[in-house]
């Protein structure tokens, strides 16, 4: 079955979102890129699931979610370590 114009538009939108999310997971931006990638991945995953997986990109969405979450967790720890702060648990 041929996709409709609306489906193609949603696919293009999700692909652009995920492309940006992927770039943000690679380029260090003081942790903000990771946070943005996390939210982009979550939004794209939601759109893909709403389409009943007719829109492609679920693996890239998961990449953005996981890499973004890791960046959000790791960056503050690296920042504290780099500037000599101690973490008391």
JSON list of C-alpha atoms in Angstrom, two decimals:
[
{"chain": "A", "resi": 1, "resn": "UNK", "atom": "CA", "xyz": [0.00, 0.00, 0.00]},
{"chain": "A", "resi": 2, "resn": "UNK", "atom": "CA", "xyz": [1.29, 3.45, -0.93]},
{"chain": "A", "resi": 3, "resn": "UNK", "atom": "CA", "xyz": [1.73, 5.86, 2.01]},
{"chain": "A", "resi": 4, "resn": "UNK", "atom": "CA", "xyz": [-0.47, 8.94, 2.11]},
{"chain": "A", "resi": 5, "resn": "UNK", "atom": "CA", "xyz": [0.88, 12.47, 2.00]},
{"chain": "A", "resi": 6, "resn": "UNK", "atom": "CA", "xyz": [0.15, 12.83, 5.71]},
{"chain": "A", "resi": 7, "resn": "UNK", "atom": "CA", "xyz": [2.12, 9.67, 6.52]},
{"chain": "A", "resi": 8, "resn": "UNK", "atom": "CA", "xyz": [5.04, 10.86, 4.42]},
{"chain": "A", "resi": 9, "resn": "UNK", "atom": "CA", "xyz": [4.98, 14.25, 6.14]},
{"chain": "A", "resi": 10, "resn": "UNK", "atom": "CA", "xyz": [5.03, 12.57, 9.57]},
{"chain": "A", "resi": 11, "resn": "UNK", "atom": "CA", "xyz": [7.89, 10.29, 8.48]},
{"chain": "A", "resi": 12, "resn": "UNK", "atom": "CA", "xyz": [9.93, 13.28, 7.29]},
{"chain": "A", "resi": 13, "resn": "UNK", "atom": "CA", "xyz": [9.22, 15.13, 10.54]},
{"chain": "A", "resi": 14, "resn": "UNK", "atom": "CA", "xyz": [10.30, 12.16, 12.67]},
{"chain": "A", "resi": 15, "resn": "UNK", "atom": "CA", "xyz": [13.40, 11.59, 10.52]},
{"chain": "A", "resi": 16, "resn": "UNK", "atom": "CA", "xyz": [14.48, 15.22, 10.93]},
{"chain": "A", "resi": 17, "resn": "UNK", "atom": "CA", "xyz": [13.84, 15.08, 14.69]},
{"chain": "A", "resi": 18, "resn": "UNK", "atom": "CA", "xyz": [15.89, 11.92, 15.04]},
{"chain": "A", "resi": 19, "resn": "UNK", "atom": "CA", "xyz": [18.71, 13.29, 12.89]},
{"chain": "A", "resi": 20, "resn": "UNK", "atom": "CA", "xyz": [18.98, 16.27, 15.21]},
{"chain": "A", "resi": 21, "resn": "UNK", "atom": "CA", "xyz": [18.74, 14.02, 18.26]},
{"chain": "A", "resi": 22, "resn": "UNK", "atom": "CA", "xyz": [21.55, 11.82, 16.95]},
{"chain": "A", "resi": 23, "resn": "UNK", "atom": "CA", "xyz": [23.80, 14.83, 16.37]},
{"chain": "A", "resi": 24, "resn": "UNK", "atom": "CA", "xyz": [23.05, 16.12, 19.87]},
{"chain": "A", "resi": 25, "resn": "UNK", "atom": "CA", "xyz": [24.11, 12.79, 21.40]},
{"chain": "A", "resi": 26, "resn": "UNK", "atom": "CA", "xyz": [27.48, 12.98, 19.66]},
{"chain": "A", "resi": 27, "resn": "UNK", "atom": "CA", "xyz": [28.37, 16.67, 19.97]},
{"chain": "A", "resi": 28, "resn": "UNK", "atom": "CA", "xyz": [29.05, 17.66, 23.59]},
{"chain": "A", "resi": 29, "resn": "UNK", "atom": "CA", "xyz": [26.99, 20.71, 24.53]},
{"chain": "A", "resi": 30, "resn": "UNK", "atom": "CA", "xyz": [27.47, 21.04, 28.30]},
{"chain": "A", "resi": 31, "resn": "UNK", "atom": "CA", "xyz": [24.87, 18.33, 28.94]},
{"chain": "A", "resi": 32, "resn": "UNK", "atom": "CA", "xyz": [22.07, 20.31, 27.30]},
{"chain": "A", "resi": 33, "resn": "UNK", "atom": "CA", "xyz": [22.47, 18.41, 24.03]},
{"chain": "A", "resi": 34, "resn": "UNK", "atom": "CA", "xyz": [21.97, 15.13, 25.88]},
{"chain": "A", "resi": 35, "resn": "UNK", "atom": "CA", "xyz": [18.86, 16.45, 27.58]},
{"chain": "A", "resi": 36, "resn": "UNK", "atom": "CA", "xyz": [17.44, 17.68, 24.27]},
{"chain": "A", "resi": 37, "resn": "UNK", "atom": "CA", "xyz": [18.28, 14.33, 22.61]},
{"chain": "A", "resi": 38, "resn": "UNK", "atom": "CA", "xyz": [16.48, 12.50, 25.41]},
{"chain": "A", "resi": 39, "resn": "UNK", "atom": "CA", "xyz": [13.30, 14.55, 24.91]},
{"chain": "A", "resi": 40, "resn": "UNK", "atom": "CA", "xyz": [13.53, 14.27, 21.10]},
{"chain": "A", "resi": 41, "resn": "UNK", "atom": "CA", "xyz": [13.86, 10.49, 21.39]},
{"chain": "A", "resi": 42, "resn": "UNK", "atom": "CA", "xyz": [10.86, 10.27, 23.70]},
{"chain": "A", "resi": 43, "resn": "UNK", "atom": "CA", "xyz": [8.72, 12.43, 21.42]},
{"chain": "A", "resi": 44, "resn": "UNK", "atom": "CA", "xyz": [9.74, 10.49, 18.29]},
{"chain": "A", "resi": 45, "resn": "UNK", "atom": "CA", "xyz": [9.06, 7.16, 20.05]},
{"chain": "A", "resi": 46, "resn": "UNK", "atom": "CA", "xyz": [5.60, 8.40, 20.96]},
{"chain": "A", "resi": 47, "resn": "UNK", "atom": "CA", "xyz": [4.85, 9.46, 17.37]},
{"chain": "A", "resi": 48, "resn": "UNK", "atom": "CA", "xyz": [6.12, 6.12, 16.02]},
{"chain": "A", "resi": 49, "resn": "UNK", "atom": "CA", "xyz": [3.99, 4.14, 18.48]},
{"chain": "A", "resi": 50, "resn": "UNK", "atom": "CA", "xyz": [0.90, 6.23, 17.69]},
{"chain": "A", "resi": 51, "resn": "UNK", "atom": "CA", "xyz": [1.37, 5.32, 14.02]},
{"chain": "A", "resi": 52, "resn": "UNK", "atom": "CA", "xyz": [1.36, 1.62, 14.98]},
{"chain": "A", "resi": 53, "resn": "UNK", "atom": "CA", "xyz": [4.97, 1.44, 13.75]},
{"chain": "A", "resi": 54, "resn": "UNK", "atom": "CA", "xyz": [4.06, 2.58, 10.23]},
{"chain": "A", "resi": 55, "resn": "UNK", "atom": "CA", "xyz": [6.65, 5.32, 10.71]},
{"chain": "A", "resi": 56, "resn": "UNK", "atom": "CA", "xyz": [10.22, 4.06, 10.77]},
{"chain": "A", "resi": 57, "resn": "UNK", "atom": "CA", "xyz": [12.89, 5.08, 13.26]},
{"chain": "A", "resi": 58, "resn": "UNK", "atom": "CA", "xyz": [12.23, 3.26, 16.51]},
{"chain": "A", "resi": 59, "resn": "UNK", "atom": "CA", "xyz": [15.87, 2.14, 16.84]},
{"chain": "A", "resi": 60, "resn": "UNK", "atom": "CA", "xyz": [17.13, 5.69, 16.35]},
{"chain": "A", "resi": 61, "resn": "UNK", "atom": "CA", "xyz": [14.56, 6.90, 18.89]},
{"chain": "A", "resi": 62, "resn": "UNK", "atom": "CA", "xyz": [15.88, 4.37, 21.41]},
{"chain": "A", "resi": 63, "resn": "UNK", "atom": "CA", "xyz": [19.45, 5.50, 20.64]},
{"chain": "A", "resi": 64, "resn": "UNK", "atom": "CA", "xyz": [18.50, 9.11, 21.42]},
{"chain": "A", "resi": 65, "resn": "UNK", "atom": "CA", "xyz": [16.72, 8.06, 24.62]},
{"chain": "A", "resi": 66, "resn": "UNK", "atom": "CA", "xyz": [19.55, 5.88, 25.93]},
{"chain": "A", "resi": 67, "resn": "UNK", "atom": "CA", "xyz": [22.48, 8.06, 24.85]},
{"chain": "A", "resi": 68, "resn": "UNK", "atom": "CA", "xyz": [20.66, 11.18, 26.03]},
{"chain": "A", "resi": 69, "resn": "UNK", "atom": "CA", "xyz": [19.94, 9.65, 29.44]},
{"chain": "A", "resi": 70, "resn": "UNK", "atom": "CA", "xyz": [23.56, 8.52, 29.81]},
{"chain": "A", "resi": 71, "resn": "UNK", "atom": "CA", "xyz": [24.75, 12.01, 28.93]},
{"chain": "A", "resi": 72, "resn": "UNK", "atom": "CA", "xyz": [22.36, 13.60, 31.42]},
{"chain": "A", "resi": 73, "resn": "UNK", "atom": "CA", "xyz": [23.67, 11.32, 34.16]},
{"chain": "A", "resi": 74, "resn": "UNK", "atom": "CA", "xyz": [27.38, 11.33, 33.26]},
{"chain": "A", "resi": 75, "resn": "UNK", "atom": "CA", "xyz": [27.93, 15.00, 32.39]},
{"chain": "A", "resi": 76, "resn": "UNK", "atom": "CA", "xyz": [27.18, 16.41, 35.86]},
{"chain": "A", "resi": 77, "resn": "UNK", "atom": "CA", "xyz": [29.49, 13.82, 37.41]},
{"chain": "A", "resi": 78, "resn": "UNK", "atom": "CA", "xyz": [32.29, 14.71, 34.98]},
{"chain": "A", "resi": 79, "resn": "UNK", "atom": "CA", "xyz": [31.70, 18.40, 35.67]},
{"chain": "A", "resi": 80, "resn": "UNK", "atom": "CA", "xyz": [31.97, 17.89, 39.42]},
{"chain": "A", "resi": 81, "resn": "UNK", "atom": "CA", "xyz": [35.08, 15.72, 39.02]},
{"chain": "A", "resi": 82, "resn": "UNK", "atom": "CA", "xyz": [36.76, 18.21, 36.68]},
{"chain": "A", "resi": 83, "resn": "UNK", "atom": "CA", "xyz": [36.28, 21.09, 39.08]},
{"chain": "A", "resi": 84, "resn": "UNK", "atom": "CA", "xyz": [37.36, 19.19, 42.17]},
{"chain": "A", "resi": 85, "resn": "UNK", "atom": "CA", "xyz": [34.02, 18.85, 43.90]},
{"chain": "A", "resi": 86, "resn": "UNK", "atom": "CA", "xyz": [33.45, 15.78, 46.01]},
{"chain": "A", "resi": 87, "resn": "UNK", "atom": "CA", "xyz": [30.33, 13.71, 46.04]},
{"chain": "A", "resi": 88, "resn": "UNK", "atom": "CA", "xyz": [29.13, 12.49, 49.42]},
{"chain": "A", "resi": 89, "resn": "UNK", "atom": "CA", "xyz": [26.67, 9.64, 49.21]}
]
